[in-house]
Amino acid sequence: MHIPDGYLGPPTSGALYAVMLPLWIAASRIVKKTLRTKQVPLLAIGAAFSFVVMMFNVPIPGGSTGHAVGGVLVAILLGPWAAMIAITVALSIQALLFGDGGITALGANCFNMAVVLPVVGYGVYRLIGHGAPRGSKRRVIAAGIAGYVGIVAASLFAGVEFGLQPFFHHTAEGQALYCPYGIKISVTAMVGEHLLIFGWVEAVVTALVVKYLQKHEPELLGQEERA
Amino acid sequence: MCDKRRRGSGLAGDFVARSIRGALTFLKEAVFAEETASLPGLLQALDPRVKLASVLFLLLATMFARTLPVLGMLYLVCPLLAVLSRLRLGFFLVRTWVFIPLFSLAIAIPALFSFVSPGKIAASVGIFHITQPGLRAAIFFVGRVTVSVSLAVLLSLTTRHAALLKALRAFGVPQIFVMILGICHRYIYLFVELVEHTYLAIRSRSGARLHHWQGRRVVAWNIGQLWARSCALNEQVYGAMLARGFRGEPMTLDRFRTQPRDWVWLACVTFVCLALTTLR
């Protein structure tokens, strides 16, 4: 899901930085208003948590492993605005210090993984889990569906961003200058693999972690009441 | 696009070994990056803010490059800077080519053929035809990705990570973000170590390989437990911040001092980037 440098042209990268700027400002203001001073380190620790969640190897049938992004999980635990900041911080560290995801594509990666993924996923979680007790089975199912829908939505946006490149940037002979695949191929490839494989990884991890916390640390699932 | 899948056995017990290996590699690379950042080389001697700005200029020049010779010239700059910064050339090339450029190369292969890139045929492989526009598009795509990755690797290998995060202040990133980045950076290592220790404990206690379903439960327990520890840690970190004088407003210590060589370097890079961007 991490878009490296060189996949997107300057207008797409610039536009997605421009889209992210007001969202980062809004997220900072909302979080500053709702978070107590005592909880400030929680944002940093939440960011470190999101970073490490992406490193977990999750076994999938057939002996392979995949990686969950954990964006919806972080949104369920911290709330969507705080998740936006935490995931942005994690993605910035990945891009700047570890070369995972591009520096010029940071705006696009943040838009897909720090906005679309947690916001869509959290919306689905609230919709399905609305009114259900904190420890109910419905919340676990809601978390799983939210993880799946969130990651598929993020992959759809990434696919569209890739697919727009040959349309926007090509030479007079029609040669693509950035990602060479049109929208049909890009969206099919990105959404297809997330619908079939990585969506399920995200769904199972999100649901099982919520189930674990319901059983062992139910007070840590109180974000909805705090929000 | 960068989700990784690796082939393994029918059962998924070795996800534990992979996780331990992943954690160890991460910690080793971080220590190694700190070591290379301390070497007496060209890039290491620069002010982190100037270095970040110059890498950004070079990245933008790479992004705007529209001809292969320009991209080639930008690529040549990278190993040259690596050598001048006392990085081993072999190591630098391996580090920059694995994993993203090779992955991009695999992605670019279908674009070579006429069913994706119609145009004048350059070569044929059975019933498939490689076209000239397809070939150029694939070279451009992989080339641009490789130059960008090389620049990002140069930046991270020649700058102390904590200094690089603090340098973001010079680009208008709010202090609260810089502070969060700094704290986050420290706790990533603690968490990775925790994960490594937990998985080592699981490995030493489990005799048989786990079914993939059990494996996913183990991963979920670990993530859940990590979150519980994170919340407990929050109290301790806040206490430590108060003890160090935190009064609700973030403060970062910036001890950066630019020298004439930093400005000369920035001027040279700006000139080269402008020249390459306007070159046709």
XYZ file of C-alpha atoms in Angstrom:
507
model
C 0.000 0.000 0.000
C 2.983 2.338 0.529
C 3.499 4.325 -2.687
C 7.216 4.884 -3.389
C 8.669 8.033 -5.000
C 8.486 7.992 -8.785
C 5.068 6.319 -9.100
C 3.076 9.581 -9.062
C 3.648 12.762 -11.069
C 4.214 16.191 -9.459
C 0.580 17.442 -9.819
C -0.877 14.338 -8.120
C 1.704 14.385 -5.328
C 1.304 18.157 -4.872
C -2.503 17.992 -4.930
C -2.575 15.262 -2.280
C -0.190 17.270 -0.051
C -2.574 20.223 -0.534
C -5.556 18.037 0.420
C -3.722 16.750 3.498
C -2.634 20.146 4.826
C -6.095 21.331 6.049
C -6.827 17.820 7.298
C -3.638 17.794 9.390
C -4.485 21.255 10.766
C -8.074 20.201 11.565
C -6.877 16.957 13.168
C -4.349 18.853 15.338
C -7.011 21.332 16.491
C -9.620 18.684 17.265
C -7.137 16.445 19.045
C -5.762 19.390 21.065
C -9.331 20.206 22.148
C -10.357 16.667 23.073
C -7.112 15.230 24.398
C -6.023 16.013 27.935
C -2.376 17.130 28.394
C -1.789 13.851 30.155
C -2.678 11.984 26.974
C -0.198 13.839 24.691
C 2.389 11.016 24.847
C -0.406 8.619 23.860
C -0.351 10.148 20.363
C 3.366 9.425 20.024
C 3.004 5.988 21.550
C -0.034 5.385 19.307
C 2.127 6.353 16.322
C 4.849 3.925 17.431
C 2.121 1.294 17.854
C 0.836 1.898 14.274
C 4.404 1.634 12.983
C 4.987 -1.697 14.730
C 1.548 -3.125 13.785
C 2.600 -2.825 10.126
C 5.632 -5.023 10.896
C 3.663 -8.016 12.210
C 3.740 -11.036 9.895
C 0.205 -12.397 9.750
C -0.118 -16.053 8.644
C -2.496 -16.611 5.724
C -3.746 -19.940 4.290
C -1.182 -21.689 2.080
C 1.819 -20.900 4.280
C 2.336 -17.293 3.222
C 2.347 -14.259 5.433
C 0.913 -10.793 4.848
C 1.065 -7.482 6.686
C -1.893 -5.630 8.144
C -1.878 -1.813 8.086
C -3.906 -1.552 11.306
C -5.399 1.853 10.404
C -8.942 0.970 11.445
C -7.689 -0.634 14.638
C -5.818 2.558 15.569
C -8.990 4.581 14.774
C -11.091 2.312 17.033
C -8.515 2.666 19.834
C -7.649 6.369 19.508
C -10.529 7.881 17.512
C -10.343 8.868 13.809
C -8.682 12.300 14.258
C -5.990 11.083 16.626
C -5.501 8.068 14.336
C -4.952 10.466 11.435
C -2.079 12.112 13.339
C -0.649 8.849 14.682
C -0.615 7.154 11.264
C 0.809 10.306 9.619
C 3.674 10.278 12.130
C 4.292 6.559 11.541
C 4.270 7.044 7.748
C 6.597 10.066 7.988
C 9.136 8.063 9.993
C 8.862 5.162 7.538
C 9.444 7.476 4.552
C 12.197 9.640 6.028
C 14.193 7.138 8.035
C 13.509 3.745 6.482
C 12.716 4.485 2.832
C 9.348 2.707 3.087
C 6.997 4.875 1.032
C 8.174 7.943 -0.841
C 8.963 11.377 0.564
C 7.246 13.134 -2.367
C 4.416 10.570 -2.141
C 3.940 11.135 1.602
C 0.820 13.263 0.995
C -0.710 10.466 -1.103
C 0.225 7.758 1.393
C -1.198 9.799 4.262
C -4.387 10.438 2.298
C -4.880 6.715 1.587
C -3.709 5.223 4.864
C -4.158 7.999 7.445
C -7.461 9.424 6.135
C -9.417 7.057 3.870
C -8.532 3.860 5.747
C -9.294 4.995 9.330
C -12.190 7.333 8.476
C -14.074 4.875 6.226
C -13.283 1.988 8.563
C -14.269 3.879 11.696
C -17.522 4.996 10.020
C -18.403 1.384 9.195
C -17.470 0.304 12.743
C -19.734 2.961 14.272
C -22.555 2.145 11.855
C -22.595 -1.596 12.532
C -21.599 -1.433 16.182
C -23.947 1.453 17.050
C -25.801 0.784 20.297
C -24.072 -2.555 20.925
C -22.406 -3.044 24.326
C -18.612 -2.635 24.429
C -18.062 -6.358 25.011
C -20.572 -7.624 22.434
C -19.948 -9.981 19.525
C -21.452 -7.373 17.192
C -18.505 -5.063 17.962
C -16.061 -7.805 16.937
C -17.919 -8.382 13.658
C -18.151 -4.620 13.118
C -14.367 -4.290 13.607
C -13.682 -7.071 11.102
C -15.985 -5.619 8.441
C -14.599 -2.129 9.123
C -11.011 -3.368 8.636
C -11.963 -5.048 5.369
C -13.957 -2.116 3.953
C -11.359 0.435 5.121
C -8.394 -1.258 3.437
C -10.343 -1.954 0.224
C -11.417 1.725 0.101
C -7.793 2.821 0.592
C -6.630 0.457 -2.165
C -9.317 1.866 -4.471
C -7.959 5.401 -3.957
C -4.364 4.191 -4.466
C -5.480 2.430 -7.676
C -7.164 5.597 -8.958
C -4.042 7.661 -8.150
C -1.858 5.204 -10.104
C -4.367 4.968 -12.937
C -4.481 8.729 -13.471
C -0.734 8.942 -14.205
C -0.668 7.835 -17.877
C -3.652 10.109 -18.486
C -1.961 13.189 -16.992
C 1.691 12.549 -17.862
C 2.813 11.207 -21.199
C 5.035 12.255 -24.063
C 3.754 13.285 -27.507
C 4.205 9.623 -28.607
C 1.975 8.455 -25.759
C 4.775 7.051 -23.601
C 3.887 7.094 -19.871
C 6.246 9.057 -17.613
C 5.208 7.689 -14.223
C 3.072 4.647 -13.296
C 2.468 3.165 -16.776
C -0.942 1.535 -16.211
C -4.315 3.115 -16.879
C -7.153 3.265 -14.413
C -8.741 -0.066 -15.410
C -5.574 -2.087 -14.828
C -4.446 -0.158 -11.712
C -7.794 -0.273 -9.943
C -8.352 -3.942 -10.839
C -4.880 -4.923 -9.573
C -4.981 -2.860 -6.377
C -8.585 -3.552 -5.373
C -8.420 -7.180 -6.539
C -5.514 -8.184 -4.289
C -7.040 -6.350 -1.326
C -10.501 -7.864 -1.896
C -9.061 -11.365 -2.159
C -6.104 -11.399 0.260
C -5.082 -8.339 2.257
C -8.636 -7.236 3.099
C -9.140 -10.520 4.926
C -5.820 -10.134 6.765
C -6.886 -6.665 7.903
C -10.383 -7.906 8.854
C -9.170 -10.874 10.881
C -6.450 -8.903 12.698
C -8.792 -5.994 13.546
C -11.570 -8.318 14.760
C -9.278 -10.562 16.804
C -7.517 -7.641 18.504
C -10.881 -6.096 19.449
C -11.986 -9.517 20.770
C -8.771 -9.825 22.792
C -9.197 -6.351 24.278
C -12.895 -7.019 25.071
C -11.825 -10.048 27.083
C -8.659 -8.805 28.766
C -8.577 -4.972 28.685
C -12.193 -3.790 28.083
C -11.481 -0.305 29.482
C -9.089 0.331 26.569
C -12.003 0.098 24.123
C -13.754 3.131 25.576
C -12.793 5.516 22.744
C -16.377 5.824 21.525
C -17.498 7.100 24.899
C -14.567 9.566 25.015
C -15.130 10.835 21.442
C 1.400 -1.888 -3.517
C 4.221 -2.922 -1.232
C 2.377 -5.598 0.730
C 4.779 -8.483 1.039
C 3.896 -12.133 0.594
C 6.472 -14.790 1.089
C 6.110 -18.452 0.294
C 6.429 -20.837 3.182
C 5.259 -24.235 4.310
C 1.652 -25.432 4.428
C 1.494 -24.531 8.083
C 2.240 -21.082 9.323
C 4.445 -21.687 12.363
C 7.429 -20.001 10.748
C 5.684 -16.611 10.832
C 7.237 -16.471 14.324
C 10.729 -16.963 12.872
C 10.006 -14.381 10.160
C 8.811 -11.871 12.741
C 11.941 -12.409 14.871
C 14.117 -12.061 11.767
C 12.213 -8.918 10.721
C 12.611 -7.327 14.169
C 16.326 -8.158 14.341
C 16.958 -6.825 10.830
C 15.133 -3.618 11.706
C 17.175 -3.094 14.884
C 20.441 -3.971 13.110
C 19.724 -1.554 10.255
C 18.899 1.230 12.697
C 22.199 0.735 14.564
C 24.073 0.542 11.253
C 22.441 3.785 10.033
C 23.597 5.555 13.205
C 27.142 4.256 12.577
C 27.232 5.415 8.938
C 25.815 8.786 9.995
C 28.854 9.252 12.250
C 31.436 8.666 9.478
C 33.560 11.668 8.424
C 32.072 11.977 4.918
C 30.747 14.728 2.654
C 27.038 14.434 3.441
C 27.587 13.694 7.140
C 29.406 17.036 7.516
C 26.397 19.030 6.301
C 23.759 20.671 8.472
C 20.757 18.263 8.584
C 18.362 21.038 7.476
C 20.508 21.907 4.458
C 20.924 18.229 3.637
C 17.177 17.609 3.827
C 16.510 20.639 1.597
C 19.095 19.516 -0.958
C 17.702 15.960 -1.062
C 14.219 17.423 -1.548
C 15.504 19.534 -4.475
C 17.128 16.463 -6.029
C 13.924 14.453 -5.503
C 11.920 17.193 -7.205
C 14.414 17.302 -10.094
C 14.002 13.501 -10.404
C 10.248 13.888 -10.357
C 10.276 16.550 -13.077
C 12.889 14.782 -15.279
C 11.428 14.106 -18.723
C 14.404 12.633 -20.565
C 16.457 9.512 -19.903
C 19.867 11.319 -19.998
C 18.709 13.679 -17.222
C 17.512 10.725 -15.169
C 20.826 8.967 -15.871
C 22.820 12.002 -14.699
C 20.771 12.184 -11.512
C 21.389 8.496 -10.911
C 25.157 8.923 -11.331
C 25.119 11.594 -8.632
C 23.871 9.034 -6.070
C 26.764 6.484 -6.052
C 29.191 9.408 -6.312
C 27.709 10.968 -3.174
C 27.726 7.550 -1.483
C 31.468 7.142 -2.154
C 32.219 10.716 -1.039
C 30.233 10.002 2.131
C 32.379 6.908 2.814
C 29.561 4.415 2.304
C 30.615 1.081 0.771
C 29.507 1.205 -2.863
C 28.468 -2.468 -3.003
C 26.379 -2.109 0.116
C 24.796 1.102 -1.181
C 23.848 -0.498 -4.521
C 22.355 -3.581 -2.852
C 20.492 -1.422 -0.349
C 19.023 0.806 -3.054
C 18.098 -1.935 -5.545
C 16.465 -4.313 -3.080
C 13.414 -4.178 -2.584
C 11.510 -1.285 -4.191
C 13.309 -0.965 -7.582
C 13.227 -4.753 -8.134
C 9.553 -4.784 -7.188
C 8.967 -1.873 -9.591
C 10.871 -3.757 -12.288
C 8.475 -6.685 -11.871
C 5.520 -4.290 -12.054
C 6.932 -2.660 -15.199
C 7.285 -5.924 -17.180
C 3.696 -6.054 -18.560
C 4.077 -2.409 -19.673
C 6.795 -3.544 -22.105
C 4.326 -5.397 -24.302
C 2.002 -4.178 -27.034
C -1.180 -5.122 -25.150
C -0.399 -2.365 -22.604
C 1.820 0.007 -24.627
C 0.918 -0.047 -28.318
C 3.517 1.330 -30.737
C 6.472 0.413 -32.934
C 7.715 -3.110 -32.182
C 11.265 -3.300 -30.786
C 11.490 -7.069 -30.175
C 9.270 -10.134 -29.977
C 9.050 -12.878 -27.356
C 6.921 -15.629 -28.942
C 3.504 -14.160 -29.626
C 4.237 -11.146 -27.393
C 5.705 -7.963 -28.848
C 7.859 -5.528 -26.884
C 7.200 -2.006 -28.149
C 9.497 1.023 -28.159
C 7.127 3.228 -26.095
C 6.673 0.312 -23.668
C 10.425 -0.139 -23.291
C 10.996 3.579 -22.724
C 8.098 3.798 -20.248
C 9.442 0.826 -18.252
C 13.014 2.235 -18.178
C 11.680 5.630 -17.154
C 9.495 4.173 -14.417
C 12.166 1.925 -12.888
C 14.868 4.593 -13.349
C 12.871 7.287 -11.596
C 12.015 4.957 -8.710
C 15.661 3.862 -8.346
C 17.017 7.436 -8.280
C 14.388 8.452 -5.707
C 15.083 5.438 -3.486
C 18.851 6.080 -3.752
C 18.388 9.687 -2.608
C 16.170 8.662 0.321
C 18.689 5.985 1.369
C 21.551 8.519 1.162
C 19.610 10.862 3.430
C 18.790 8.235 6.042
C 22.285 6.674 6.054
C 24.160 9.947 6.448
C 21.975 11.716 9.012
C 21.379 10.824 12.641
C 17.702 9.902 12.781
C 16.887 12.153 15.731
C 18.584 15.126 13.978
C 16.686 14.423 10.756
C 13.345 14.547 12.550
C 14.319 17.792 14.334
C 15.371 19.298 10.989
C 11.701 19.233 9.944
C 11.169 22.332 12.122
C 13.016 24.340 9.457
C 10.251 23.406 6.976
C 7.457 24.800 9.100
C 6.384 21.498 10.636
C 4.736 22.440 13.973
C 6.730 21.792 17.125
C 4.061 19.449 18.494
C 4.504 17.191 15.445
C 8.286 17.237 15.787
C 7.974 16.352 19.460
C 5.570 13.479 18.678
C 7.915 12.253 15.931
C 10.828 12.279 18.386
C 8.972 10.377 21.120
C 7.498 7.962 18.572
C 10.935 7.267 17.097
C 12.280 6.269 20.526
C 9.359 4.003 21.372
C 9.413 2.190 18.045
C 12.677 0.526 19.112
C 11.259 -0.387 22.494
C 8.169 -1.919 20.869
C 10.164 -3.807 18.247
C 12.324 -5.212 21.025
C 9.209 -6.201 22.998
C 7.810 -7.995 19.945
C 11.118 -9.763 19.353
C 11.311 -10.945 22.993
C 7.682 -12.107 22.985
C 8.155 -14.070 19.761
C 11.386 -15.596 21.048
C 9.449 -16.731 24.127
C 6.687 -18.202 21.920
C 9.257 -19.983 19.791
C 11.062 -21.477 22.769
C 7.788 -22.746 24.274
C 5.982 -24.115 21.209
C 7.181 -27.517 20.033
C 5.039 -27.799 16.920
C 4.218 -25.414 14.124
C 0.980 -23.531 14.502
C -1.954 -23.723 12.128
C -2.462 -20.424 10.296
C -5.668 -19.807 12.229
C -3.853 -20.232 15.577
C -1.045 -18.094 14.192
C -3.428 -15.220 13.525
C -4.707 -15.502 17.099
C -1.135 -15.294 18.386
C -0.556 -12.152 16.280
C -3.801 -10.605 17.569
C -2.900 -11.368 21.210
C 0.462 -9.749 20.668
C -1.005 -6.627 19.076
C -3.645 -6.401 21.848
C -1.014 -6.870 24.526
C 1.213 -4.281 22.858
C -1.636 -1.761 22.980
C -2.243 -2.513 26.685
C 1.468 -1.939 27.372
C 1.394 1.249 25.275
C -1.407 2.676 27.418
C 0.433 1.743 30.611
C 3.580 3.348 29.209
C 1.696 6.581 28.536
C 1.498 7.313 32.284
C 5.235 6.720 32.743
C 6.203 8.835 29.728
C 3.993 11.687 30.927
C 5.600 11.481 34.375
C 9.059 11.596 32.765
C 8.027 14.614 30.652
C 6.788 16.476 33.740
C 10.040 15.656 35.547
C 11.946 17.224 32.613
C 9.980 20.455 32.784
C 7.071 19.834 30.359
C 4.335 22.401 31.076
C 1.912 21.642 28.246
C 3.871 23.417 25.477
C 6.306 21.353 23.439
C 9.978 22.396 23.252
C 12.711 20.914 21.098
C 16.403 21.633 21.442
C 17.733 22.784 18.073
C 21.505 23.025 18.133
C 21.971 23.260 14.382
C 24.509 25.791 13.104
C 25.013 26.358 9.383
C 28.514 26.972 8.037
C 29.668 28.517 4.739
C 30.136 25.032 3.222
C 26.411 24.310 3.812
C 25.389 27.347 1.771
C 27.906 26.528 -0.978
C 26.513 22.986 -1.131
C 22.903 24.203 -1.240
C 23.731 26.712 -3.998
C 25.467 23.998 -6.067
C 22.575 21.542 -5.666
C 20.001 24.217 -6.505
C 21.943 25.187 -9.620
C 22.336 21.544 -10.761
C 18.631 20.818 -10.133
C 17.487 23.914 -12.021
C 19.853 23.137 -14.900
C 18.680 19.525 -15.130
C 15.003 20.460 -14.870
C 15.238 23.014 -17.665
C 17.447 20.774 -19.849
C 15.633 19.370 -22.895
